[in-house]
PDB file of C-alpha atoms in Angstrom:
ATOM      1  CA  LEU A  12       0.628  -5.106 -38.931  1.00 42.00           C
ATOM      2  CA  LYS A  13      -0.275  -5.560 -35.155  1.00 41.00           C
ATOM      3  CA  PRO A  14      -3.232  -8.065 -34.246  1.00 41.00           C
ATOM      4  CA  PHE A  15      -6.234  -6.296 -34.038  1.00 41.00           C
ATOM      5  CA  TRP A  16      -6.828  -7.180 -30.623  1.00 39.00           C
ATOM      6  CA  LEU A  17      -3.724  -5.156 -29.432  1.00 37.00           C
ATOM      7  CA  LYS A  18      -4.990  -1.991 -30.412  1.00 39.00           C
ATOM      8  CA  PRO A  19      -8.600  -0.321 -30.170  1.00 40.00           C
ATOM      9  CA  LEU A  20     -10.550  -0.267 -33.459  1.00 36.00           C
ATOM     10  CA  TRP A  21     -12.618   2.916 -33.978  1.00 37.00           C
ATOM     11  CA  LEU A  22     -15.451   2.326 -36.143  1.00 36.00           C
ATOM     12  CA  LYS A  23     -18.161   4.967 -37.244  1.00 36.00           C
ATOM     13  CA  VAL A  24     -21.745   3.377 -37.030  1.00 36.00           C
ATOM     14  CA  ARG A  25     -24.325   5.471 -38.864  1.00 37.00           C
ATOM     15  CA  ILE A  26     -27.873   4.899 -37.081  1.00 38.00           C
ATOM     16  CA  GLU A  27     -30.727   6.035 -38.890  1.00 40.00           C
ATOM     17  CA  GLY A  28     -34.376   5.798 -37.977  1.00 42.00           C
ATOM     18  CA  SER A  29     -36.397   3.306 -40.023  1.00 43.00           C
ATOM     19  CA  GLY A  30     -39.774   4.832 -39.274  1.00 46.00           C
ATOM     20  CA  GLY A  31     -40.481   2.048 -36.944  1.00 43.00           C
ATOM     21  CA  PRO A  32     -42.684   2.623 -33.927  1.00 40.00           C
ATOM     22  CA  SER A  33     -39.751   3.629 -31.652  1.00 45.00           C
ATOM     23  CA  SER A  34     -39.470   7.368 -31.738  1.00 44.00           C
ATOM     24  CA  VAL A  35     -36.137   7.529 -30.047  1.00 40.00           C
ATOM     25  CA  CYS A  36     -34.459   5.889 -32.981  1.00 41.00           C
ATOM     26  CA  ARG A  37     -35.520   8.253 -35.311  1.00 43.00           C
ATOM     27  CA  HIS A  38     -33.934  10.989 -33.215  1.00 41.00           C
ATOM     28  CA  ILE A  39     -30.579   9.441 -32.334  1.00 42.00           C
ATOM     29  CA  ALA A  40     -27.683  11.569 -33.662  1.00 37.00           C
ATOM     30  CA  LYS A  41     -26.404  10.792 -36.969  1.00 39.00           C
ATOM     31  CA  SER A  42     -23.046   8.870 -35.850  1.00 38.00           C
ATOM     32  CA  VAL A  43     -21.773   7.158 -32.787  1.00 38.00           C
ATOM     33  CA  SER A  44     -18.388   6.003 -31.947  1.00 41.00           C
ATOM     34  CA  ILE A  45     -17.613   2.279 -31.103  1.00 39.00           C
ATOM     35  CA  LEU A  46     -14.467   1.267 -29.193  1.00 39.00           C
ATOM     36  CA  SER A  47     -14.085  -2.333 -30.279  1.00 38.00           C
ATOM     37  CA  PHE A  48     -11.969  -4.820 -28.436  1.00 40.00           C
ATOM     38  CA  ALA A  49     -11.532  -8.456 -28.832  1.00 34.00           C
ATOM     39  CA  MET A  50     -13.605  -9.224 -25.636  1.00 33.00           C
ATOM     40  CA  ALA A  51     -15.552  -6.173 -24.943  1.00 44.00           C
ATOM     41  CA  ALA A  52     -17.251  -3.326 -26.888  1.00 54.00           C
ATOM     42  CA  THR A  53     -18.190  -0.114 -25.822  1.00 80.00           C
ATOM     43  CA  LEU A  54     -21.020   1.798 -27.489  1.00 88.00           C
ATOM     44  CA  VAL A  55     -21.414   5.638 -27.032  1.00 88.00           C
ATOM     45  CA  VAL A  56     -24.878   6.960 -27.767  1.00 90.00           C
ATOM     46  CA  PRO A  57     -26.514  10.524 -27.324  1.00 91.00           C
ATOM     47  CA  SER A  58     -28.215  10.995 -23.880  1.00 91.00           C
ATOM     48  CA  ASP A  59     -31.854  11.686 -23.304  1.00 92.00           C
ATOM     49  CA  ILE A  60     -31.224  15.430 -23.046  1.00 93.00           C
ATOM     50  CA  THR A  61     -29.487  15.440 -26.571  1.00 93.00           C
ATOM     51  CA  ILE A  62     -32.346  13.428 -28.155  1.00 94.00           C
ATOM     52  CA  MET A  63     -34.931  15.943 -26.746  1.00 94.00           C
ATOM     53  CA  GLU A  64     -32.921  18.598 -28.125  1.00 94.00           C
ATOM     54  CA  GLU A  65     -32.783  17.040 -31.603  1.00 93.00           C
ATOM     55  CA  LYS A  66     -36.670  16.619 -31.601  1.00 93.00           C
ATOM     56  CA  LYS A  67     -37.300  20.397 -30.630  1.00 93.00           C
ATOM     57  CA  SER A  68     -34.596  21.881 -32.919  1.00 93.00           C
ATOM     58  CA  ILE A  69     -36.031  23.559 -35.934  1.00 93.00           C
ATOM     59  CA  GLY A  70     -32.744  24.945 -37.443  1.00 92.00           C
ATOM     60  CA  LYS A  71     -29.345  26.008 -36.940  1.00 93.00           C
ATOM     61  CA  ARG A  72     -28.325  28.898 -34.691  1.00 93.00           C
ATOM     62  CA  ARG A  73     -25.534  31.379 -35.522  1.00 94.00           C
ATOM     63  CA  LEU A  74     -22.895  31.474 -32.799  1.00 94.00           C
ATOM     64  CA  GLY A  75     -21.826  35.017 -31.417  1.00 92.00           C
ATOM     65  CA  LEU A  76     -18.326  36.257 -31.327  1.00 95.00           C
ATOM     66  CA  LEU A  77     -17.763  35.600 -27.684  1.00 95.00           C
ATOM     67  CA  GLU A  78     -19.257  32.407 -27.915  1.00 95.00           C
ATOM     68  CA  ARG A  79     -16.793  31.350 -30.586  1.00 95.00           C
ATOM     69  CA  THR A  80     -13.995  32.627 -28.653  1.00 96.00           C
ATOM     70  CA  GLY A  81     -15.153  30.967 -25.488  1.00 95.00           C
ATOM     71  CA  LEU A  82     -15.160  27.752 -27.176  1.00 95.00           C
ATOM     72  CA  LEU A  83     -11.835  28.267 -28.489  1.00 95.00           C
ATOM     73  CA  LEU A  84     -10.392  28.747 -25.090  1.00 94.00           C
ATOM     74  CA  THR A  85     -12.281  25.808 -23.604  1.00 93.00           C
ATOM     75  CA  ALA A  86      -9.638  23.134 -22.850  1.00 90.00           C
ATOM     76  CA  PRO A  87      -9.960  19.746 -24.617  1.00 90.00           C
ATOM     77  CA  MET A  88     -11.452  16.770 -22.662  1.00 89.00           C
ATOM     78  CA  LEU A  89     -10.677  13.078 -22.283  1.00 88.00           C
ATOM     79  CA  HIS A  90     -13.780  11.378 -21.707  1.00 85.00           C
ATOM     80  CA  ILE A  91     -13.551   8.309 -19.556  1.00 85.00           C
ATOM     81  CA  THR A  92     -17.168   8.125 -17.902  1.00 86.00           C
ATOM     82  CA  TYR A  93     -18.828  10.666 -20.114  1.00 88.00           C
ATOM     83  CA  SER A  94     -19.968  12.677 -17.166  1.00 88.00           C
ATOM     84  CA  LYS A  95     -19.254  16.167 -18.684  1.00 89.00           C
ATOM     85  CA  MET A  96     -19.614  18.195 -21.784  1.00 91.00           C
ATOM     86  CA  ASP A  97     -16.672  18.888 -24.103  1.00 91.00           C
ATOM     87  CA  ARG A  98     -16.176  21.767 -26.516  1.00 92.00           C
ATOM     88  CA  GLY A  99     -17.874  19.943 -29.403  1.00 92.00           C
ATOM     89  CA  ASP A 100     -20.861  19.106 -27.228  1.00 93.00           C
ATOM     90  CA  MET A 101     -21.285  22.706 -26.114  1.00 94.00           C
ATOM     91  CA  ARG A 102     -21.017  23.891 -29.769  1.00 94.00           C
ATOM     92  CA  ALA A 103     -23.786  21.421 -30.530  1.00 94.00           C
ATOM     93  CA  VAL A 104     -26.007  22.995 -27.778  1.00 94.00           C
ATOM     94  CA  LEU A 105     -25.460  26.518 -28.783  1.00 95.00           C
ATOM     95  CA  SER A 106     -25.957  25.863 -32.522  1.00 95.00           C
ATOM     96  CA  LYS A 107     -29.360  24.632 -32.212  1.00 94.00           C
ATOM     97  CA  LYS A 108     -32.326  26.951 -32.927  1.00 94.00           C
ATOM     98  CA  TYR A 109     -35.794  26.430 -31.126  1.00 93.00           C
ATOM     99  CA  ASP A 110     -39.255  27.752 -31.958  1.00 92.00           C
ATOM    100  CA  THR A 111     -39.803  30.817 -29.618  1.00 89.00           C
ATOM    101  CA  GLU A 112     -43.693  30.242 -29.958  1.00 91.00           C
ATOM    102  CA  ASP A 113     -43.183  26.558 -28.478  1.00 90.00           C
ATOM    103  CA  THR A 114     -44.400  26.905 -24.783  1.00 90.00           C
ATOM    104  CA  SER A 115     -43.989  23.175 -24.119  1.00 92.00           C
ATOM    105  CA  SER A 116     -42.017  21.978 -20.975  1.00 92.00           C
ATOM    106  CA  ALA A 117     -39.454  20.247 -23.171  1.00 92.00           C
ATOM    107  CA  ALA A 118     -38.620  23.211 -25.192  1.00 93.00           C
ATOM    108  CA  ASN A 119     -38.356  25.355 -21.973  1.00 93.00           C
ATOM    109  CA  LEU A 120     -35.784  23.001 -20.715  1.00 93.00           C
ATOM    110  CA  CYS A 121     -33.833  23.028 -23.913  1.00 93.00           C
ATOM    111  CA  ARG A 122     -33.816  26.927 -24.009  1.00 94.00           C
ATOM    112  CA  ALA A 123     -32.843  26.951 -20.446  1.00 94.00           C
ATOM    113  CA  ARG A 124     -30.101  24.460 -21.037  1.00 94.00           C
ATOM    114  CA  GLN A 125     -28.750  26.618 -24.123  1.00 95.00           C
ATOM    115  CA  GLU A 126     -28.736  29.766 -22.318  1.00 95.00           C
ATOM    116  CA  SER A 127     -26.886  28.294 -19.421  1.00 95.00           C
ATOM    117  CA  VAL A 128     -24.211  26.840 -21.548  1.00 95.00           C
ATOM    118  CA  ARG A 129     -24.176  29.994 -23.414  1.00 95.00           C
ATOM    119  CA  LYS A 130     -23.254  31.854 -20.038  1.00 95.00           C
ATOM    120  CA  SER A 131     -20.726  29.538 -19.157  1.00 94.00           C
ATOM    121  CA  VAL A 132     -18.937  29.670 -22.726  1.00 96.00           C
ATOM    122  CA  VAL A 133     -18.844  33.424 -22.642  1.00 96.00           C
ATOM    123  CA  ALA A 134     -17.652  33.652 -19.132  1.00 95.00           C
ATOM    124  CA  THR A 135     -14.654  31.760 -20.190  1.00 95.00           C
ATOM    125  CA  ASN A 136     -13.416  34.708 -22.202  1.00 96.00           C
ATOM    126  CA  PHE A 137     -13.141  36.691 -19.053  1.00 96.00           C
ATOM    127  CA  MET A 138     -11.596  33.980 -16.979  1.00 96.00           C
ATOM    128  CA  TRP A 139      -8.679  33.743 -19.306  1.00 96.00           C
ATOM    129  CA  GLY A 140      -8.645  37.493 -20.092  1.00 96.00           C
ATOM    130  CA  THR A 141      -8.297  38.547 -16.538  1.00 96.00           C
ATOM    131  CA  ALA A 142      -5.578  35.948 -15.877  1.00 96.00           C
ATOM    132  CA  GLY A 143      -3.695  37.321 -18.764  1.00 95.00           C
ATOM    133  CA  GLY A 144      -4.350  40.832 -17.939  1.00 96.00           C
ATOM    134  CA  MET A 145      -3.006  40.296 -14.236  1.00 95.00           C
ATOM    135  CA  THR A 146      -0.042  38.418 -15.497  1.00 94.00           C
ATOM    136  CA  GLY A 147       0.704  41.156 -17.906  1.00 94.00           C
ATOM    137  CA  LEU A 148       0.490  43.939 -15.314  1.00 94.00           C
ATOM    138  CA  VAL A 149       2.883  42.155 -12.895  1.00 92.00           C
ATOM    139  CA  TRP A 150       5.239  41.469 -15.705  1.00 91.00           C
ATOM    140  CA  TRP A 151       5.160  45.254 -16.426  1.00 92.00           C
ATOM    141  CA  SER A 152       5.615  45.858 -12.506  1.00 91.00           C
ATOM    142  CA  PHE A 153       8.723  43.621 -12.446  1.00 87.00           C
ATOM    143  CA  ARG A 154      10.261  45.262 -15.449  1.00 85.00           C
ATOM    144  CA  ARG A 155      13.068  46.608 -13.356  1.00 85.00           C
ATOM    145  CA  TYR A 156      13.808  43.151 -11.594  1.00 86.00           C
ATOM    146  CA  ASN A 157      15.744  40.490 -13.059  1.00 85.00           C
ATOM    147  CA  TYR A 158      13.958  37.516 -14.950  1.00 82.00           C
ATOM    148  CA  GLN A 159      14.283  35.056 -11.859  1.00 84.00           C
ATOM    149  CA  SER A 160      11.848  37.311 -10.010  1.00 84.00           C
ATOM    150  CA  ARG A 161       9.493  37.335 -12.802  1.00 84.00           C
ATOM    151  CA  LEU A 162       9.515  33.608 -13.215  1.00 85.00           C
ATOM    152  CA  VAL A 163       8.686  33.146  -9.368  1.00 89.00           C
ATOM    153  CA  ALA A 164       5.746  35.584  -9.541  1.00 89.00           C
ATOM    154  CA  LEU A 165       4.076  34.831 -12.683  1.00 91.00           C
ATOM    155  CA  PRO A 166       2.821  31.410 -12.405  1.00 92.00           C
ATOM    156  CA  PHE A 167       1.058  32.222  -9.131  1.00 94.00           C
ATOM    157  CA  VAL A 168      -0.466  35.356 -10.215  1.00 94.00           C
ATOM    158  CA  PHE A 169      -1.931  33.688 -13.573  1.00 95.00           C
ATOM    159  CA  TYR A 170      -3.215  30.875 -11.462  1.00 95.00           C
ATOM    160  CA  GLY A 171      -4.950  33.158  -9.122  1.00 95.00           C
ATOM    161  CA  GLY A 172      -6.107  35.127 -11.870  1.00 95.00           C
ATOM    162  CA  THR A 173      -8.183  32.447 -13.246  1.00 95.00           C
ATOM    163  CA  PHE A 174     -10.213  32.303 -10.128  1.00 96.00           C
ATOM    164  CA  VAL A 175     -10.752  36.105 -10.153  1.00 96.00           C
ATOM    165  CA  GLY A 176     -11.491  35.901 -13.759  1.00 96.00           C
ATOM    166  CA  ARG A 177     -14.066  32.956 -13.371  1.00 95.00           C
ATOM    167  CA  ALA A 178     -15.673  34.988 -10.579  1.00 95.00           C
ATOM    168  CA  LEU A 179     -15.823  38.230 -12.704  1.00 95.00           C
ATOM    169  CA  GLY A 180     -17.156  36.442 -15.677  1.00 95.00           C
ATOM    170  CA  ASP A 181     -19.968  35.018 -13.545  1.00 95.00           C
ATOM    171  CA  VAL A 182     -20.883  38.511 -12.437  1.00 95.00           C
ATOM    172  CA  ILE A 183     -20.789  39.898 -15.880  1.00 95.00           C
ATOM    173  CA  THR A 184     -22.813  37.247 -17.737  1.00 94.00           C
ATOM    174  CA  LEU A 185     -25.204  37.050 -14.705  1.00 93.00           C
ATOM    175  CA  ARG A 186     -24.369  33.351 -14.383  1.00 93.00           C
ATOM    176  CA  ASN A 187     -24.149  33.776 -10.673  1.00 92.00           C
ATOM    177  CA  ALA A 188     -27.709  34.632 -10.540  1.00 92.00           C
ATOM    178  CA  GLU A 189     -29.040  31.720 -12.337  1.00 91.00           C
ATOM    179  CA  PHE A 190     -31.003  28.984 -10.670  1.00 93.00           C
ATOM    180  CA  ALA A 191     -29.526  25.741  -9.782  1.00 92.00           C
ATOM    181  CA  ARG A 192     -31.740  23.979 -11.985  1.00 93.00           C
ATOM    182  CA  ASP A 193     -30.437  25.857 -14.902  1.00 92.00           C
ATOM    183  CA  ARG A 194     -26.933  25.187 -13.807  1.00 93.00           C
ATOM    184  CA  PHE A 195     -27.654  21.490 -13.421  1.00 94.00           C
ATOM    185  CA  LEU A 196     -29.244  21.237 -16.818  1.00 92.00           C
ATOM    186  CA  ALA A 197     -26.222  22.617 -18.547  1.00 92.00           C
ATOM    187  CA  SER A 198     -24.022  20.149 -16.650  1.00 91.00           C
ATOM    188  CA  LEU A 199     -25.783  17.198 -18.174  1.00 92.00           C
ATOM    189  CA  PRO A 200     -23.571  15.383 -20.674  1.00 92.00           C
ATOM    190  CA  ALA A 201     -24.386  14.957 -24.199  1.00 91.00           C
ATOM    191  CA  LYS A 202     -23.327  11.570 -24.679  1.00 91.00           C
ATOM    192  CA  THR A 203     -23.321   8.415 -22.572  1.00 89.00           C
ATOM    193  CA  TYR A 204     -22.487   4.656 -22.788  1.00 88.00           C
ATOM    194  CA  PHE A 205     -25.230   2.428 -23.918  1.00 86.00           C
ATOM    195  CA  THR A 206     -26.773   0.303 -21.383  1.00 82.00           C
ATOM    196  CA  ALA A 207     -29.386  -2.737 -22.003  1.00 76.00           C
ATOM    197  CA  ASN A 208     -31.884  -1.122 -19.503  1.00 67.00           C
TER     198      ASN A 208
END
């Protein structure tokens, strides 16, 4: 067996509110990951926006078909600084249900964030679909040529198709018409490193 200081030890720590005076402790997510080393430990905790979403959530929301496929087509992410949302974070945001009669500013922020994340996830379908469709058309157009000419053209067409599909998906989902504030809310990370202040 290797000594424990040579490899990271992943621990699952369950944090539950004890009913104390702090309202933040009662709404921390159920589990956080600790990456523990011999000399240093890194604690990953939910961000402020995630805690607010947990407070305002009243149940589970069922994901639509395009939302499910968009999440499946979202590439996995290796977190180093926790500055972006990964597939699981997007699914968690989309699966929360909010009270439609709640007109507080916090609830409006949560709904705006959820809608912006939904548009981004749905637009992912059009990005990959357009890239695949353009690649298929080029493959069919080059059907009378040898395979070397196909191999030269296909990667460039597929890569360019992702940009065309991204723009097309933004137009179809009306993501290009949303406010910069909503786009910023959707980009806020769901997890962050714990700091003393």
